PDB file of C-alpha atoms in Angstrom:
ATOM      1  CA  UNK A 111      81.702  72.568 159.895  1.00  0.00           C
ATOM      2  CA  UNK A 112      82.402  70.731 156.319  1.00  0.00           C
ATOM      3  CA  UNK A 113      83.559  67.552 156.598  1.00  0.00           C
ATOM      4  CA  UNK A 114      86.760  66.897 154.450  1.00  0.00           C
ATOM      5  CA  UNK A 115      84.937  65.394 151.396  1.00  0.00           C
ATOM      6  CA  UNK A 116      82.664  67.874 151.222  1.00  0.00           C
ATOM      7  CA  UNK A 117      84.845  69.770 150.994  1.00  0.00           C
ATOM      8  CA  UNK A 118      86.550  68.037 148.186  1.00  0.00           C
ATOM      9  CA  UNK A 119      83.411  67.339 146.735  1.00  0.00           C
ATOM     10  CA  UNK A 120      83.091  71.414 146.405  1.00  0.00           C
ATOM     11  CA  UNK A 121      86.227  71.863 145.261  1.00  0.00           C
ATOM     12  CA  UNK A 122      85.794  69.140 142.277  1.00  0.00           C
ATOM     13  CA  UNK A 123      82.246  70.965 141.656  1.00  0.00           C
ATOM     14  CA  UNK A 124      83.562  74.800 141.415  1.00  0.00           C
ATOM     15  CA  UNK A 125      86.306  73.241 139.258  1.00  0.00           C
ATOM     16  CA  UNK A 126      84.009  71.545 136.702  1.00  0.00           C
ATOM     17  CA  UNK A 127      82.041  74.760 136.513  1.00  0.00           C
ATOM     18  CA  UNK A 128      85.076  76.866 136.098  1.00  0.00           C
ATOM     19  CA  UNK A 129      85.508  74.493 133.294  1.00  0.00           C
ATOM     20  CA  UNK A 130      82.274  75.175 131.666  1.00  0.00           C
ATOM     21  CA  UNK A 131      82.880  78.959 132.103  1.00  0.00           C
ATOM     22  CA  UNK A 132      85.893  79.411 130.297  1.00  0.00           C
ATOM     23  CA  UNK A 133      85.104  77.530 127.632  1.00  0.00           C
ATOM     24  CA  UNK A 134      81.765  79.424 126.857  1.00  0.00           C
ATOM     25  CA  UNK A 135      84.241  82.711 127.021  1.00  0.00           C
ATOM     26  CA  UNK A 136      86.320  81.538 124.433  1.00  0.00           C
ATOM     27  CA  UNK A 137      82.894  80.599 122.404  1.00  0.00           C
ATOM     28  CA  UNK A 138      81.612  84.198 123.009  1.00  0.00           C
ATOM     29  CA  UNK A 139      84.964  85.598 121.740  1.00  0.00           C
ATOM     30  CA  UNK A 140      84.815  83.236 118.794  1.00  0.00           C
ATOM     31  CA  UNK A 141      81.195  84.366 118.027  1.00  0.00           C
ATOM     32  CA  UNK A 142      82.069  88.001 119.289  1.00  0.00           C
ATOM     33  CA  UNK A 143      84.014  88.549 116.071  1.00  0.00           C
ATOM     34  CA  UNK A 144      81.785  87.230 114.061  1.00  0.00           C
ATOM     35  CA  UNK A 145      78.947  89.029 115.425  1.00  0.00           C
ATOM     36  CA  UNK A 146      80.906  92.485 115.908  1.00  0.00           C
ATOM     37  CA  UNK A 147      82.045  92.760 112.090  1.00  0.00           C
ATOM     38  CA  UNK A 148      78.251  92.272 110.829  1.00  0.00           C
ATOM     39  CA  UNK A 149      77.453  94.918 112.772  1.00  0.00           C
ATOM     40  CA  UNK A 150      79.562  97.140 112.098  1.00  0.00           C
ATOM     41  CA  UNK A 151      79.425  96.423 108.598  1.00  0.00           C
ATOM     42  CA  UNK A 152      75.457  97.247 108.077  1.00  0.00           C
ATOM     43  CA  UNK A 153      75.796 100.771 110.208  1.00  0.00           C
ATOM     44  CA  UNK A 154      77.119 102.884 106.924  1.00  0.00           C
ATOM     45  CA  UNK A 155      74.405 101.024 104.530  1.00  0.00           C
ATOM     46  CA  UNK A 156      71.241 102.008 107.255  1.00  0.00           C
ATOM     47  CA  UNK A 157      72.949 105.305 107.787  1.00  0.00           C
ATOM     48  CA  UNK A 158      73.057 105.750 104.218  1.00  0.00           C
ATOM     49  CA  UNK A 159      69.393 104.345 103.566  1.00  0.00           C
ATOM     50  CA  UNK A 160      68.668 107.719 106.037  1.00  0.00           C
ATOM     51  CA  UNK A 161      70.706 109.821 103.898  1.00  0.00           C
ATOM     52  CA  UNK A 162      68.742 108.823 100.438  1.00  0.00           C
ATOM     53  CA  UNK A 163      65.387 109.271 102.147  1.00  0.00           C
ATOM     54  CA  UNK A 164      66.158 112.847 102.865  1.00  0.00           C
ATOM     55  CA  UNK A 165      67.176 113.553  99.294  1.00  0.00           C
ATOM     56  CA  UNK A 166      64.474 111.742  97.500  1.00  0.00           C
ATOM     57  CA  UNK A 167      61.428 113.385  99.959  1.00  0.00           C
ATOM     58  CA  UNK A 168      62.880 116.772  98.388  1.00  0.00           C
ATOM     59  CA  UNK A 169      61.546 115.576  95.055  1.00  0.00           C
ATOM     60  CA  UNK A 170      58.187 114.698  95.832  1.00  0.00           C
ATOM     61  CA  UNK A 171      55.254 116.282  97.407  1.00  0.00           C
ATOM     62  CA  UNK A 172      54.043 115.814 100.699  1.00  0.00           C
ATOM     63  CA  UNK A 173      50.904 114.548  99.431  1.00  0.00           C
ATOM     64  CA  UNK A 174      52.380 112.032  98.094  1.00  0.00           C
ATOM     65  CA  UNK A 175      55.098 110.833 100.880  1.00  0.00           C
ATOM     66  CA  UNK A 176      54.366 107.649 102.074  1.00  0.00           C
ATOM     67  CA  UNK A 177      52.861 107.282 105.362  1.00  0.00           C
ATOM     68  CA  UNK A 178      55.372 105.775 107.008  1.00  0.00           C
ATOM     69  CA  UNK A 179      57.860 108.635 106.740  1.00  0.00           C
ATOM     70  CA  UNK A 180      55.359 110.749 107.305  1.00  0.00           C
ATOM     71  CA  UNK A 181      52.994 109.382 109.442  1.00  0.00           C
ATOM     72  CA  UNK A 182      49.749 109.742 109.852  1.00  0.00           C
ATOM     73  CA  UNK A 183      49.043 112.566 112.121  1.00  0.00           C
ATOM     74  CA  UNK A 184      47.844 110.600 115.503  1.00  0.00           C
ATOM     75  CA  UNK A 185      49.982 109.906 118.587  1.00  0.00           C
ATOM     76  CA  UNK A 186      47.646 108.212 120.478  1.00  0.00           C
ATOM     77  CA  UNK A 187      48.531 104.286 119.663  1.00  0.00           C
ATOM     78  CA  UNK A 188      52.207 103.513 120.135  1.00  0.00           C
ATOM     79  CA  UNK A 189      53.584 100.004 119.273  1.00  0.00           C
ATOM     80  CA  UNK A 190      56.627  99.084 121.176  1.00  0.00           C
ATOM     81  CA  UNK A 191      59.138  96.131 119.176  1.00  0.00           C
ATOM     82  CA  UNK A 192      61.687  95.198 122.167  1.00  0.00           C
ATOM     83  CA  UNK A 193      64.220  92.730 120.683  1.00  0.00           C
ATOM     84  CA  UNK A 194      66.691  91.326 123.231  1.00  0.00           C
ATOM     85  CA  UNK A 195      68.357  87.704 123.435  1.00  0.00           C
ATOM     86  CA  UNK A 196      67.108  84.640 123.468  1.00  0.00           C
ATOM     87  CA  UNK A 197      69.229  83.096 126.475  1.00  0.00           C
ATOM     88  CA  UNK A 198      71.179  84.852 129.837  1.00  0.00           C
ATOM     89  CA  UNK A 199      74.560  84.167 130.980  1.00  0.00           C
ATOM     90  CA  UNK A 200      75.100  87.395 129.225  1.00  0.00           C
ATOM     91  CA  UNK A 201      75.022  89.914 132.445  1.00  0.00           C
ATOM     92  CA  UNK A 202      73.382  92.472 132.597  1.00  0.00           C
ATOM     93  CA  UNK A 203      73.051  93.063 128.922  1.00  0.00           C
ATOM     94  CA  UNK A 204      68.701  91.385 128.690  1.00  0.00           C
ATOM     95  CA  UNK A 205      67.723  93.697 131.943  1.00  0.00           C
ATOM     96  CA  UNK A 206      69.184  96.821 130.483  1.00  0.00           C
ATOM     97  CA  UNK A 207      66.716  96.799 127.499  1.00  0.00           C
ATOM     98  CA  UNK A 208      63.820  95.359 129.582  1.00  0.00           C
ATOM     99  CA  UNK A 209      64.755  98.338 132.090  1.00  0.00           C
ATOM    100  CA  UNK A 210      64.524 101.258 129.321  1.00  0.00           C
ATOM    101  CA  UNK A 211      61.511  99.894 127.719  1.00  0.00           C
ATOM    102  CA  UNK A 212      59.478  99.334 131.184  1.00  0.00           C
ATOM    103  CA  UNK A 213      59.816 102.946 131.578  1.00  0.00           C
ATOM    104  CA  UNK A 214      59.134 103.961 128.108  1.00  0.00           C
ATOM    105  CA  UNK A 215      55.952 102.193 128.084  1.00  0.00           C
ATOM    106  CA  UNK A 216      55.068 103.173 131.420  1.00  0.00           C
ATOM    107  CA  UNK A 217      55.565 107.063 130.658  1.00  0.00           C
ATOM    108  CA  UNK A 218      53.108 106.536 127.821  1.00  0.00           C
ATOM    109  CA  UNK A 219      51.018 104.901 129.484  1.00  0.00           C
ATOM    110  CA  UNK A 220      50.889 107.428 132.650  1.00  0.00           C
ATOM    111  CA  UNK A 221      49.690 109.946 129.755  1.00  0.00           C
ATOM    112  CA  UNK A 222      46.938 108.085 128.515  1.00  0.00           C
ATOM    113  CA  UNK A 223      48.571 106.847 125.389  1.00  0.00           C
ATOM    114  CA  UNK A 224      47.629 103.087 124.444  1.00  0.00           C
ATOM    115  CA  UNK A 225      51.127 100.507 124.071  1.00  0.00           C
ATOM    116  CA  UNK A 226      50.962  97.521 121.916  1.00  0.00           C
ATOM    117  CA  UNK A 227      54.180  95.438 122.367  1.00  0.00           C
ATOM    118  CA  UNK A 228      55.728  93.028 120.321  1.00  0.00           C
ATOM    119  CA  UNK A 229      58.955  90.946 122.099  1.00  0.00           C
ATOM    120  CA  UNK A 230      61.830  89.558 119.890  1.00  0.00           C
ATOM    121  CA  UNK A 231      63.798  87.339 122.198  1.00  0.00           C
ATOM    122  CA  UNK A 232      62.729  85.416 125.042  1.00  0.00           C
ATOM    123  CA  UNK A 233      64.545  86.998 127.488  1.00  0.00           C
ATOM    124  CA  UNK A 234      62.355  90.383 126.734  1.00  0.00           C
ATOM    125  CA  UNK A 235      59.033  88.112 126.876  1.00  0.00           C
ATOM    126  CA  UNK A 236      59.438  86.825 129.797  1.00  0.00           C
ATOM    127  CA  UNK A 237      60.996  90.097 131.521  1.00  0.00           C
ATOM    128  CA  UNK A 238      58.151  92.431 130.566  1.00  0.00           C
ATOM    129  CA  UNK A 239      54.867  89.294 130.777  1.00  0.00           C
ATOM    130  CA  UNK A 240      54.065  89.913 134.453  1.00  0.00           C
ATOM    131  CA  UNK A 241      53.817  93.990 134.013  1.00  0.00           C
ATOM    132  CA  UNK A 242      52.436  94.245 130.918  1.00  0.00           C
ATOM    133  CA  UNK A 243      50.853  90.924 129.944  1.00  0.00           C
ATOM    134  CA  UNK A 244      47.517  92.398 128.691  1.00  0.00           C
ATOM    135  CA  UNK A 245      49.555  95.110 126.078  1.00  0.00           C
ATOM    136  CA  UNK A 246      51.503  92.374 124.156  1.00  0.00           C
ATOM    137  CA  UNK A 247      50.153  91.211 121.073  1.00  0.00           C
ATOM    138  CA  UNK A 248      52.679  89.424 119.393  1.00  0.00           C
ATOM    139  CA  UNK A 249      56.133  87.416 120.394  1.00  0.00           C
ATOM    140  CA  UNK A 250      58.991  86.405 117.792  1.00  0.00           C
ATOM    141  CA  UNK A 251      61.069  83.489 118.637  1.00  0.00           C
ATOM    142  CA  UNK A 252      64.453  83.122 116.721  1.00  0.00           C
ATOM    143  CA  UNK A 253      66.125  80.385 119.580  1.00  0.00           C
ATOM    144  CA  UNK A 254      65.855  77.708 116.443  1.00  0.00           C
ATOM    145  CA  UNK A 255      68.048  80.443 114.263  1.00  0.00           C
ATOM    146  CA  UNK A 256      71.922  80.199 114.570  1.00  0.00           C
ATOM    147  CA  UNK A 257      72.415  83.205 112.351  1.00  0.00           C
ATOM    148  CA  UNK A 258      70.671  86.543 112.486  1.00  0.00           C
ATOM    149  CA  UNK A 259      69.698  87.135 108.514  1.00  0.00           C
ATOM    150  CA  UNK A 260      67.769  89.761 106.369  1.00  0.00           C
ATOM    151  CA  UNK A 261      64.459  87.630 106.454  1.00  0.00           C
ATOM    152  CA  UNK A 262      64.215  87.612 110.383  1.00  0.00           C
ATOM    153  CA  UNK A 263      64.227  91.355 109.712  1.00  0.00           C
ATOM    154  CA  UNK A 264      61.761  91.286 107.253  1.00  0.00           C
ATOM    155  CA  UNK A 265      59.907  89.117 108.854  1.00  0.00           C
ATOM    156  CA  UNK A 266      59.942  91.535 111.973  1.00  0.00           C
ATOM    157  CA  UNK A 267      59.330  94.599 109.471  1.00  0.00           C
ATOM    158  CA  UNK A 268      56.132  92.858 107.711  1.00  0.00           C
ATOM    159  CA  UNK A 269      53.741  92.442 111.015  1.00  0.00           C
ATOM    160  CA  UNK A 270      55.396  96.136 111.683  1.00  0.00           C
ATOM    161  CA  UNK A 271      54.392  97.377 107.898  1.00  0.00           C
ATOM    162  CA  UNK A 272      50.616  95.600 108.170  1.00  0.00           C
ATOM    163  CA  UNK A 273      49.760  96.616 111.756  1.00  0.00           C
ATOM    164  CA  UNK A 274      50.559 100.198 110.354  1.00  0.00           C
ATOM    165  CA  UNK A 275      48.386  99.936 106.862  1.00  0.00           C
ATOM    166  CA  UNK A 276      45.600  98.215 109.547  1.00  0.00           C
ATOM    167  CA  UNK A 277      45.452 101.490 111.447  1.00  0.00           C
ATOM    168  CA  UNK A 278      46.283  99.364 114.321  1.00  0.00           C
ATOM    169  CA  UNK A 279      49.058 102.067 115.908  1.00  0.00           C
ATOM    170  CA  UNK A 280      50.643 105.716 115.119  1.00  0.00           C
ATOM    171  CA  UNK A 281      53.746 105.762 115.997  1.00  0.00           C
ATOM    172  CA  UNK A 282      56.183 102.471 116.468  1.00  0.00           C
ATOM    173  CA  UNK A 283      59.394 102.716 118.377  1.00  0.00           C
ATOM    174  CA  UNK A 284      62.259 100.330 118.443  1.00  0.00           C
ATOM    175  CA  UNK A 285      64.285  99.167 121.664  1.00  0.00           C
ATOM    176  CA  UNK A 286      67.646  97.141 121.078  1.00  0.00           C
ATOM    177  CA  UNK A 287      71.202  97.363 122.712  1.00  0.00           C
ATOM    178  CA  UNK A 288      73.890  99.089 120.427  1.00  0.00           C
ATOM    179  CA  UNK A 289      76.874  98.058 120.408  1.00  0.00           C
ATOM    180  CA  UNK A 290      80.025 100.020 121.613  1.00  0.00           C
ATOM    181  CA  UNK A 291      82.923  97.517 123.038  1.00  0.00           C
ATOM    182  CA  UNK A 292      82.972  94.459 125.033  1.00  0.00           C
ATOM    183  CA  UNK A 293      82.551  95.659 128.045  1.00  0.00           C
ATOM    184  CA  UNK A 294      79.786  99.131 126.650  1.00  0.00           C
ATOM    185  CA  UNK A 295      76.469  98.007 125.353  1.00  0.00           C
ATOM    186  CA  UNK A 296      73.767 100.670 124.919  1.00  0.00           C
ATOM    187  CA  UNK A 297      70.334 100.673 125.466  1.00  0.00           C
ATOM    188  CA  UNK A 298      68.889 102.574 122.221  1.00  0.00           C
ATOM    189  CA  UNK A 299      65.392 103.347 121.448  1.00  0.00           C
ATOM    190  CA  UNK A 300      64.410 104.655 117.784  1.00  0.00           C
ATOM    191  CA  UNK A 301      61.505 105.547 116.663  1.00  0.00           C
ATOM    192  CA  UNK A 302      61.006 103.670 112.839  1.00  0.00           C
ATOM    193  CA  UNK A 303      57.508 104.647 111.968  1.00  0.00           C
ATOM    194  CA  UNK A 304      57.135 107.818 110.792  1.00  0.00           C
ATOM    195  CA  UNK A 305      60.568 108.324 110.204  1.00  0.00           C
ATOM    196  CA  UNK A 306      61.826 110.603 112.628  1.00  0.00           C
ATOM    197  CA  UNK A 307      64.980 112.087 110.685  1.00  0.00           C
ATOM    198  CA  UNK A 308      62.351 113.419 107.732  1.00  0.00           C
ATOM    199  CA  UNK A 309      60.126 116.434 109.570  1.00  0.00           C
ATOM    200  CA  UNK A 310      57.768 118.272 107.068  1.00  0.00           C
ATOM    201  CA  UNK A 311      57.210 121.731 107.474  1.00  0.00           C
ATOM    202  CA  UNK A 312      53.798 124.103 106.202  1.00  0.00           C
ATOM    203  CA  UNK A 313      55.238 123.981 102.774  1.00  0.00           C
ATOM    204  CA  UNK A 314      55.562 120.300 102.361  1.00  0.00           C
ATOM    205  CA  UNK A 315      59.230 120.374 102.688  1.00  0.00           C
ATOM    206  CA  UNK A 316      61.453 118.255 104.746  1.00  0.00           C
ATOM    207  CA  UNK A 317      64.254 119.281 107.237  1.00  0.00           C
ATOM    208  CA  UNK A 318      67.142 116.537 107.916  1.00  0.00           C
ATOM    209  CA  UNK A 319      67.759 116.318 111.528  1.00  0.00           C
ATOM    210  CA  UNK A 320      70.979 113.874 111.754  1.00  0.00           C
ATOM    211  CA  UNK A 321      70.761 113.241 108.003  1.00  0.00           C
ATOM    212  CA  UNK A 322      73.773 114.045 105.827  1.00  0.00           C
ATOM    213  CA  UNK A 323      72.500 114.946 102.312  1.00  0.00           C
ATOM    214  CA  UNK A 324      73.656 114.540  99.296  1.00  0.00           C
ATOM    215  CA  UNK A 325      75.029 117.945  97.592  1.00  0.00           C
ATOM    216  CA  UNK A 326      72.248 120.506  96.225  1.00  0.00           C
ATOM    217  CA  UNK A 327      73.177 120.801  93.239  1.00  0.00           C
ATOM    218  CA  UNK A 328      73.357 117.094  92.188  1.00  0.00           C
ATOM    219  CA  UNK A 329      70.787 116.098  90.259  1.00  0.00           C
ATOM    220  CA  UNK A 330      68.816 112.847  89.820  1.00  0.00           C
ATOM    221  CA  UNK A 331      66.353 111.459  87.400  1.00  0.00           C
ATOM    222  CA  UNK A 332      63.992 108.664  88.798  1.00  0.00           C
ATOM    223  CA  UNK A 333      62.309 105.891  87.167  1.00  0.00           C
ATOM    224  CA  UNK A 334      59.420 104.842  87.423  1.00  0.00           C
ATOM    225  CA  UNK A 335      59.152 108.191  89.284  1.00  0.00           C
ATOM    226  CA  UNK A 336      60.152 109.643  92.672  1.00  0.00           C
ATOM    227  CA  UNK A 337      57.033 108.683  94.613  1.00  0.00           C
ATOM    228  CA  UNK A 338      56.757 104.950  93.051  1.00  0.00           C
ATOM    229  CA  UNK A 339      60.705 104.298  94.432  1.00  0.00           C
ATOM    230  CA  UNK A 340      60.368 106.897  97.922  1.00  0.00           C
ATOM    231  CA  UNK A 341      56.853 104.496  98.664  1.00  0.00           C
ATOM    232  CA  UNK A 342      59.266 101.251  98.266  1.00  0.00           C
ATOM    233  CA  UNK A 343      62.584 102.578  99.746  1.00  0.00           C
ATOM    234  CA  UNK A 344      60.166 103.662 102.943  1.00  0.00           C
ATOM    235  CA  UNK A 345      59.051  99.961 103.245  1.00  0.00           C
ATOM    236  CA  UNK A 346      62.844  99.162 102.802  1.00  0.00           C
ATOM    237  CA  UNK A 347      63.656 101.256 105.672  1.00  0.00           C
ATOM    238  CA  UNK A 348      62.102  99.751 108.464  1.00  0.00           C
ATOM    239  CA  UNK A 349      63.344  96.518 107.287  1.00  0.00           C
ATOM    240  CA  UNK A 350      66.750  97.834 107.754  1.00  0.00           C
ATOM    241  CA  UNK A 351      66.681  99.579 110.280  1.00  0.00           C
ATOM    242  CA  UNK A 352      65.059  96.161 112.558  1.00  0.00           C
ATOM    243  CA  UNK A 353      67.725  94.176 110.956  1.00  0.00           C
ATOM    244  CA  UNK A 354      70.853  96.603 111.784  1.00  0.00           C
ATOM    245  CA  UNK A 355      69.062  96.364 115.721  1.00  0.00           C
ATOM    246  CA  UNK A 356      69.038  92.566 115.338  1.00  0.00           C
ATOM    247  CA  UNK A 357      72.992  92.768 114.481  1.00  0.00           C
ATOM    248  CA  UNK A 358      73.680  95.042 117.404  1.00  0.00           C
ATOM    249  CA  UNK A 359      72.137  92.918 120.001  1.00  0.00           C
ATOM    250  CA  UNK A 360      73.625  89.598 118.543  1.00  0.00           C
ATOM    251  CA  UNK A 361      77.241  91.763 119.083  1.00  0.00           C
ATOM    252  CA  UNK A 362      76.175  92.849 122.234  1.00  0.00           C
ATOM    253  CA  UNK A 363      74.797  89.831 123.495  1.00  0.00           C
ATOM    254  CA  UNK A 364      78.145  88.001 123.177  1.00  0.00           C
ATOM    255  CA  UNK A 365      80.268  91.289 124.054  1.00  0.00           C
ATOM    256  CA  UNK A 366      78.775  90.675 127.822  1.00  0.00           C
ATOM    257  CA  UNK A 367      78.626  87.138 127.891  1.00  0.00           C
ATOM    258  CA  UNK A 368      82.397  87.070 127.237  1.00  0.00           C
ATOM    259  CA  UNK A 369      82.874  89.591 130.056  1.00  0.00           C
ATOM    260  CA  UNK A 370      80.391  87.885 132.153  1.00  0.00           C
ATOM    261  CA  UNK A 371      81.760  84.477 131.820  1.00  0.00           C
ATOM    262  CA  UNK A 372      85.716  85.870 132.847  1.00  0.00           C
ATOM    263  CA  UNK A 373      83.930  87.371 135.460  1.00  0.00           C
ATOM    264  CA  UNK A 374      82.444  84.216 136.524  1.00  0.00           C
ATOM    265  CA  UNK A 375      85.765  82.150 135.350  1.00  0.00           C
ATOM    266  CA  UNK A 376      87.881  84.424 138.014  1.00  0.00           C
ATOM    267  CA  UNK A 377      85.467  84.136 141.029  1.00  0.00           C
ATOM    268  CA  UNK A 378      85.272  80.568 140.227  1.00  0.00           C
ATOM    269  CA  UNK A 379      89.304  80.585 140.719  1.00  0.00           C
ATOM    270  CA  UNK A 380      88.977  83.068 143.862  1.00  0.00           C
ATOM    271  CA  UNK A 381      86.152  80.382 145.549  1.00  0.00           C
ATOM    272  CA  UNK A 382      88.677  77.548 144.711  1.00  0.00           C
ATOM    273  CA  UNK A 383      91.807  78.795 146.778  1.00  0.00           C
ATOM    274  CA  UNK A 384      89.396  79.919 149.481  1.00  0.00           C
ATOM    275  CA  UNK A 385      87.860  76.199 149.642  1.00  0.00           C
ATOM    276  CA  UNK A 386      91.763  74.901 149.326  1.00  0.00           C
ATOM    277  CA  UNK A 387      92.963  76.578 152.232  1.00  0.00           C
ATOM    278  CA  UNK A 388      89.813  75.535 154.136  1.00  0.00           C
ATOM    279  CA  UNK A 389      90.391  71.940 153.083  1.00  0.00           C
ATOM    280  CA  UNK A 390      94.470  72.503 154.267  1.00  0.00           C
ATOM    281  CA  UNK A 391      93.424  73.783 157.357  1.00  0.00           C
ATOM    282  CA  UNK A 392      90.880  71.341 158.339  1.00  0.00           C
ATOM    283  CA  UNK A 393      93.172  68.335 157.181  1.00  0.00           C
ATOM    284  CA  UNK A 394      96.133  69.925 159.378  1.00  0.00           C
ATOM    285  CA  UNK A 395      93.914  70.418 162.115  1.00  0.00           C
ATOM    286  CA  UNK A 396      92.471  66.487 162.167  1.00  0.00           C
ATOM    287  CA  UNK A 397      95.996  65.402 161.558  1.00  0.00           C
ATOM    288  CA  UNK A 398      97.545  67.148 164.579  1.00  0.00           C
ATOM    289  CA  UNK A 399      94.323  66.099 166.501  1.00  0.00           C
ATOM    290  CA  UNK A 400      95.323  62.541 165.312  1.00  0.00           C
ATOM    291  CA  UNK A 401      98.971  62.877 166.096  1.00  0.00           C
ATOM    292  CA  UNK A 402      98.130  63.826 170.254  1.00  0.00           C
ATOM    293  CA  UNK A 403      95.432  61.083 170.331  1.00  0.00           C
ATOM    294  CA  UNK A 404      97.959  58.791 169.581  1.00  0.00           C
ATOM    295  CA  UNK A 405     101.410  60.438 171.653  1.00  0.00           C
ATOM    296  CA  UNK A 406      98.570  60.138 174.700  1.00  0.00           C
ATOM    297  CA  UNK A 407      97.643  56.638 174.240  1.00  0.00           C
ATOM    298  CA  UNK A 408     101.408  56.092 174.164  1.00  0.00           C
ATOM    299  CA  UNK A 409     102.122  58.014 177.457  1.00  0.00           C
ATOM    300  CA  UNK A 410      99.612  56.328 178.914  1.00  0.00           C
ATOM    301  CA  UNK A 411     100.889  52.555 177.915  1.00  0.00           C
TER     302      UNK A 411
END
């Protein structure tokens, strides 16, 4: 049994933790907000980035549609970008996306397909290492970077963009957590390269899947020309699209580190009042023990 400082000692210990916990819940929730209205702030520009896609690719000819909407007609390499956080104390919220993208890659990999991985976050790098060590080719680290911006996207979207004009993969697909509440995160995987929301049929033409287009009978005049500004808007895209995943998972990441740290805050609380009564009961107990030594000793006198 626990002696009586010990016991204290405990006590003092869970408290100082408890501590520790709530204030890095009222830091998530501070960050949370921040975090939460970037987010949802970029979803109508990348959702609209989709939607001009679709409209422009009905101007030009399939000939000349960029590769990267289009792809180029191989399934057989598949590059894998896994972006997750760069510390825990967040839950669940790392394992999720490591969980969804371990099967992923091992589906493609059970059908003879080759996986090149690139991990954005530590958390995913050091989750996925020991399975699939040999397929990575490439980690990002943004632990030195308080503030998710456009040029960690574009950096992201740039090794993406020359891997692909390399002939290094065919298809690239995206895994991130999106966003829902504090206590919903989902794992999402989208495929970025070709562009899976543009599908060309015999005739060259496209057919939106998820895309709301503009009205057909609007009419637009492009300059330089449509090609020239669909070959830079496609390059744009991906760039986007990373960066709207980067703002998701920085909202997510604090979403279940809030709810993770008044999770921990409360059983902290809980393991208190269970040590208190413990320490009550053991003090009461060497008191009364205390009290007959000394009634006997007088008796016996």
């Amino acid at each position: 049994m626990a002696s009586l400082k010990d016991l204290r000692d405990r006590i003092a210990s869970v408290k100082a933790t408890q501590k520790i916990t709530k204030a890095m819940q009222m830091i998530a929730a501070t960050r949370l907000r921040r975090a939460q209205a970037a987010a949802e702030a970029a979803r109508p520009y990348s959702q609209r980035m989709a939607a001009v896609l679709a409209n422009i690719v009905d101007n030009v000819e399939l000939a000349d549609a960029p590769k990267l909407l289009t792809g180029n007609g191989r399934a057989e390499v598949h590059l894998v970008v896994i972006c997750t956080a760069e510390r825990g104390l967040c839950g669940g919220f790392n394992m999720q996306i490591i969980r969804a993208a371990r099967d992923f890659i091992r589906s493609l990999l059970h059908n003879g397909k080759t996986v090149k991985i690139i991990t954005v976050g530590k958390k995913g790098f050091d989750g996925l290492k020991s399975s699939f060590g040999k397929e990575m080719i490439e980690h990002v680290d943004f632990r030195a970077v308080k503030h998710i911006a456009y040029a960690n996207a574009e950096m992201i979207a740039e090794k993406v963009r020359t891997l692909f004009e390399r002939g290094e993969f065919d298809v690239c697909t995206l895994f991130y957590s999106k966003f829902q509440s504090v206590i919903s995160q989902v794992p999402t995987a989208a495929q970025i390269v070709p562009a899976p929301q543009l599908v060309f049929d015999a005739a060259g033409k496209t057919q939106s899947q998820a895309v709301e287009k503009q009205a057909a009978t609007a009419f637009y005049e492009y300059e330089p020309d449509a090609a020239t500004i669909l070959k830079e808007i496609a390059s744009q895209n991906i760039s986007v699209q990373i960066f709207q995943a980067l703002l998701e998972n920085a909202a997510g990441e604090m979403g279940a580190k809030m709810t993770a740290m008044d999770n921990a805050t409360r059983n902290a609380g809980e393991m208190i009042d269970k040590l208190s009564i413990s320490y009550n009961r053991q003090r009461q107990a060497q008191i009364t023990t205390e009290l007959i030594e000394i009634i006997a000793g007088a008796e016996a006198l």
